[in-house]
CSV table of C-alpha atoms in Angstrom, one decimal:
chain,number,residue,atom,x,y,z
A,1,UNK,CA,-14.6,-94.5,23.5
A,2,UNK,CA,-18.3,-96.3,23.6
A,3,UNK,CA,-19.6,-93.3,25.9
A,4,UNK,CA,-19.2,-90.7,23.4
A,5,UNK,CA,-20.7,-92.9,20.8
A,6,UNK,CA,-23.4,-93.9,22.3
A,7,UNK,CA,-24.4,-90.3,22.7
A,8,UNK,CA,-23.8,-89.2,19.2
A,9,UNK,CA,-26.0,-92.5,18.5
A,10,UNK,CA,-29.1,-91.5,20.8
A,11,UNK,CA,-28.9,-87.7,20.5
A,12,UNK,CA,-26.8,-86.3,17.3
A,13,UNK,CA,-28.6,-85.7,14.3
A,14,UNK,CA,-27.6,-85.6,10.9
A,15,UNK,CA,-27.8,-82.7,8.7
A,16,UNK,CA,-27.9,-81.9,5.0
A,17,UNK,CA,-24.1,-81.3,3.7
A,18,UNK,CA,-22.4,-84.1,6.4
A,19,UNK,CA,-23.6,-82.1,9.4
A,20,UNK,CA,-23.2,-83.8,12.2
A,21,UNK,CA,-25.1,-81.7,15.4
A,22,UNK,CA,-24.5,-82.4,19.3
A,23,UNK,CA,-25.9,-79.5,20.4
A,24,UNK,CA,-27.2,-81.9,23.4
A,25,UNK,CA,-24.2,-82.5,24.5
A,26,UNK,CA,-20.8,-81.2,23.0
A,27,UNK,CA,-21.5,-77.7,21.5
A,28,UNK,CA,-23.9,-75.8,22.3
A,29,UNK,CA,-25.6,-77.1,25.5
A,30,UNK,CA,-22.9,-79.0,27.7
A,31,UNK,CA,-22.8,-82.5,29.7
A,32,UNK,CA,-20.1,-81.8,32.5
A,33,UNK,CA,-19.9,-85.3,33.3
A,34,UNK,CA,-19.6,-86.3,29.7
A,35,UNK,CA,-16.9,-83.6,29.5
A,36,UNK,CA,-14.7,-85.1,32.4
A,37,UNK,CA,-14.8,-88.4,30.7
A,38,UNK,CA,-13.3,-87.1,27.1
A,39,UNK,CA,-11.0,-85.5,29.4
A,40,UNK,CA,-9.9,-87.8,31.6
A,41,UNK,CA,-9.8,-90.5,28.0
A,42,UNK,CA,-7.3,-87.3,26.2
A,43,UNK,CA,-5.0,-87.9,29.3
A,44,UNK,CA,-4.8,-91.5,29.8
A,45,UNK,CA,-4.3,-90.4,25.8
A,46,UNK,CA,-1.6,-89.0,25.9
A,47,UNK,CA,-0.1,-89.0,29.9
A,48,UNK,CA,3.8,-90.5,28.9
A,49,UNK,CA,3.6,-86.8,26.1
A,50,UNK,CA,5.3,-84.5,28.7
A,51,UNK,CA,2.6,-82.0,27.4
A,52,UNK,CA,3.3,-78.9,29.1
A,53,UNK,CA,-0.1,-77.2,27.1
A,54,UNK,CA,-3.2,-77.8,25.6
A,55,UNK,CA,-4.7,-75.6,23.0
A,56,UNK,CA,-8.1,-75.9,21.5
A,57,UNK,CA,-10.0,-73.2,19.1
A,58,UNK,CA,-12.6,-70.9,20.9
A,59,UNK,CA,-15.7,-72.4,21.6
A,60,UNK,CA,-17.0,-75.4,21.3
A,61,UNK,CA,-13.2,-77.2,22.4
A,62,UNK,CA,-12.8,-75.4,25.1
A,63,UNK,CA,-14.8,-77.3,28.1
A,64,UNK,CA,-12.8,-80.9,27.0
A,65,UNK,CA,-10.1,-79.4,26.5
A,66,UNK,CA,-10.8,-77.7,30.2
A,67,UNK,CA,-10.8,-81.2,31.6
A,68,UNK,CA,-8.1,-82.0,30.0
A,69,UNK,CA,-5.5,-80.0,30.5
A,70,UNK,CA,-7.1,-80.3,34.8
A,71,UNK,CA,-6.5,-83.9,33.6
A,72,UNK,CA,-2.7,-83.4,33.2
A,73,UNK,CA,-2.6,-80.3,35.2
A,74,UNK,CA,-1.4,-78.6,33.0
A,75,UNK,CA,-2.8,-74.8,31.3
A,76,UNK,CA,-4.7,-74.2,28.4
A,77,UNK,CA,-4.8,-71.8,25.7
A,78,UNK,CA,-7.4,-71.4,23.8
A,79,UNK,CA,-7.0,-69.4,20.2
A,80,UNK,CA,-9.4,-66.7,20.3
A,81,UNK,CA,-11.3,-66.3,16.4
A,82,UNK,CA,-12.2,-62.6,17.5
A,83,UNK,CA,-10.5,-59.6,18.0
A,84,UNK,CA,-10.4,-57.9,21.0
A,85,UNK,CA,-8.3,-54.5,22.4
A,86,UNK,CA,-7.1,-56.5,25.6
A,87,UNK,CA,-5.5,-59.0,23.2
A,88,UNK,CA,-3.1,-56.5,21.7
A,89,UNK,CA,-0.7,-57.5,18.7
A,90,UNK,CA,2.0,-59.5,19.9
A,91,UNK,CA,0.3,-62.8,18.5
A,92,UNK,CA,0.6,-65.9,16.3
A,93,UNK,CA,-2.1,-65.3,14.1
A,94,UNK,CA,-3.3,-68.1,11.3
A,95,UNK,CA,-6.7,-68.1,8.9
A,96,UNK,CA,-9.4,-70.7,9.3
A,97,UNK,CA,-11.8,-70.9,7.2
A,98,UNK,CA,-14.9,-72.7,8.8
A,99,UNK,CA,-17.4,-75.0,6.8
A,100,UNK,CA,-20.5,-74.3,9.2
A,101,UNK,CA,-20.1,-71.0,9.9
A,102,UNK,CA,-19.4,-70.8,5.9
A,103,UNK,CA,-16.5,-67.9,6.8
A,104,UNK,CA,-13.0,-66.9,7.6
A,105,UNK,CA,-11.5,-66.1,10.9
A,106,UNK,CA,-8.0,-64.9,11.6
A,107,UNK,CA,-7.4,-67.1,15.4
A,108,UNK,CA,-5.0,-65.4,17.8
A,109,UNK,CA,-2.9,-66.3,20.6
A,110,UNK,CA,-0.7,-64.6,22.7
A,111,UNK,CA,2.5,-64.6,22.7
A,112,UNK,CA,3.8,-65.5,26.2
A,113,UNK,CA,1.4,-68.5,26.1
A,114,UNK,CA,3.3,-70.5,23.6
A,115,UNK,CA,6.3,-70.9,23.2
A,116,UNK,CA,9.5,-72.9,21.7
A,117,UNK,CA,9.9,-75.5,25.4
A,118,UNK,CA,6.3,-76.2,24.8
A,119,UNK,CA,4.7,-79.3,24.2
A,120,UNK,CA,1.3,-79.2,22.8
A,121,UNK,CA,-1.9,-81.5,23.1
A,122,UNK,CA,-3.8,-80.6,20.8
A,123,UNK,CA,-7.6,-80.8,21.4
A,124,UNK,CA,-10.4,-80.0,18.6
A,125,UNK,CA,-14.7,-81.3,19.5
A,126,UNK,CA,-14.5,-81.6,15.3
A,127,UNK,CA,-11.8,-82.6,12.8
A,128,UNK,CA,-13.6,-82.8,9.0
A,129,UNK,CA,-11.1,-81.8,6.2
A,130,UNK,CA,-8.6,-80.6,8.6
A,131,UNK,CA,-8.2,-76.1,8.6
A,132,UNK,CA,-9.3,-75.8,11.7
A,133,UNK,CA,-6.4,-78.0,13.0
A,134,UNK,CA,-4.3,-77.1,10.0
A,135,UNK,CA,-4.7,-73.3,12.0
A,136,UNK,CA,-4.1,-74.4,15.7
A,137,UNK,CA,-1.0,-76.5,14.0
A,138,UNK,CA,0.4,-73.4,12.2
A,139,UNK,CA,-0.3,-71.2,15.6
A,140,UNK,CA,2.0,-74.1,17.5
A,141,UNK,CA,4.9,-74.2,14.2
A,142,UNK,CA,5.2,-70.1,14.5
A,143,UNK,CA,6.1,-70.3,18.3
A,144,UNK,CA,8.3,-73.3,17.4
A,145,UNK,CA,6.8,-74.9,20.2
A,146,UNK,CA,5.8,-79.5,19.6
A,147,UNK,CA,2.7,-80.9,18.4
A,148,UNK,CA,3.4,-83.8,20.8
A,149,UNK,CA,-0.8,-85.3,19.9
A,150,UNK,CA,-4.2,-84.0,18.6
A,151,UNK,CA,-7.0,-84.9,20.2
A,152,UNK,CA,-10.3,-85.3,18.4
A,153,UNK,CA,-13.9,-85.9,20.0
A,154,UNK,CA,-15.1,-86.4,17.0
A,155,UNK,CA,-13.5,-87.0,13.3
A,156,UNK,CA,-15.7,-87.9,10.3
A,157,UNK,CA,-12.8,-89.7,8.4
A,158,UNK,CA,-14.6,-90.1,5.5
A,159,UNK,CA,-13.7,-86.3,5.3
A,160,UNK,CA,-9.8,-87.3,4.9
A,161,UNK,CA,-8.7,-84.3,7.6
A,162,UNK,CA,-7.3,-87.3,9.8
A,163,UNK,CA,-5.5,-89.0,7.2
A,164,UNK,CA,-4.1,-85.6,5.9
A,165,UNK,CA,-2.0,-84.5,9.2
A,166,UNK,CA,-1.4,-88.8,10.4
A,167,UNK,CA,0.2,-88.9,6.9
A,168,UNK,CA,2.5,-85.5,7.7
A,169,UNK,CA,3.5,-87.8,11.3
A,170,UNK,CA,0.9,-86.2,13.7
A,171,UNK,CA,-0.5,-88.9,16.4
A,172,UNK,CA,-4.2,-87.8,16.0
A,173,UNK,CA,-6.5,-89.8,18.6
A,174,UNK,CA,-9.9,-89.3,17.8
A,175,UNK,CA,-12.5,-90.2,20.7
A,176,UNK,CA,-15.3,-90.9,18.3
A,177,UNK,CA,-14.1,-92.2,14.4
A,178,UNK,CA,-17.1,-92.0,11.9
A,179,UNK,CA,-16.8,-94.0,8.7
A,180,UNK,CA,-19.8,-92.5,7.2
A,181,UNK,CA,-23.2,-91.3,7.2
A,182,UNK,CA,-26.8,-93.2,6.0
A,183,UNK,CA,-30.2,-93.8,5.8
A,184,UNK,CA,-29.9,-96.1,9.2
A,185,UNK,CA,-27.4,-93.5,11.0
A,186,UNK,CA,-23.7,-92.7,11.8
A,187,UNK,CA,-21.4,-95.8,11.1
A,188,UNK,CA,-18.7,-95.1,12.8
A,189,UNK,CA,-14.7,-96.8,12.0
A,190,UNK,CA,-14.1,-100.0,13.3
A,191,UNK,CA,-10.2,-98.6,14.9
């Protein structure tokens, strides 16, 4: 998605540890017009998959997942990272390690929001090695819901997560696929 690639090129910053900082438009301050365009792009790509639910992980995936769910006319569910007394114990849960936050989270979804009849579109902001994605897939597996597609805003292809899940048979569609970081900046993959 050229619009997203242009924003990454213009406003993204590469930090030590292969971290891409995109807080000007994606995961701290959010550009609503960009989120709408991204959501419509995801919806268009997966329009023939009979999606019944969009699933993401709080917090950074919510904006683009909401716009995709809106375009697909289906509910959005987000897995919670923080335990809450209002959530209760009737949940699916999975452990996820965050490399940028350097900690493990237990992510949770209430069982009433994910069922075996669901065809789920998973949406997330980043895909690197695939820890978060693995946790979201695990939640779907526990619910016996079918993962009908995976939409990623920014894939760091050089870290292998996308290849891993594609080899497992999942369709992973990335709007911006980064081949490498160089002294010149971000180098995008051709596909």
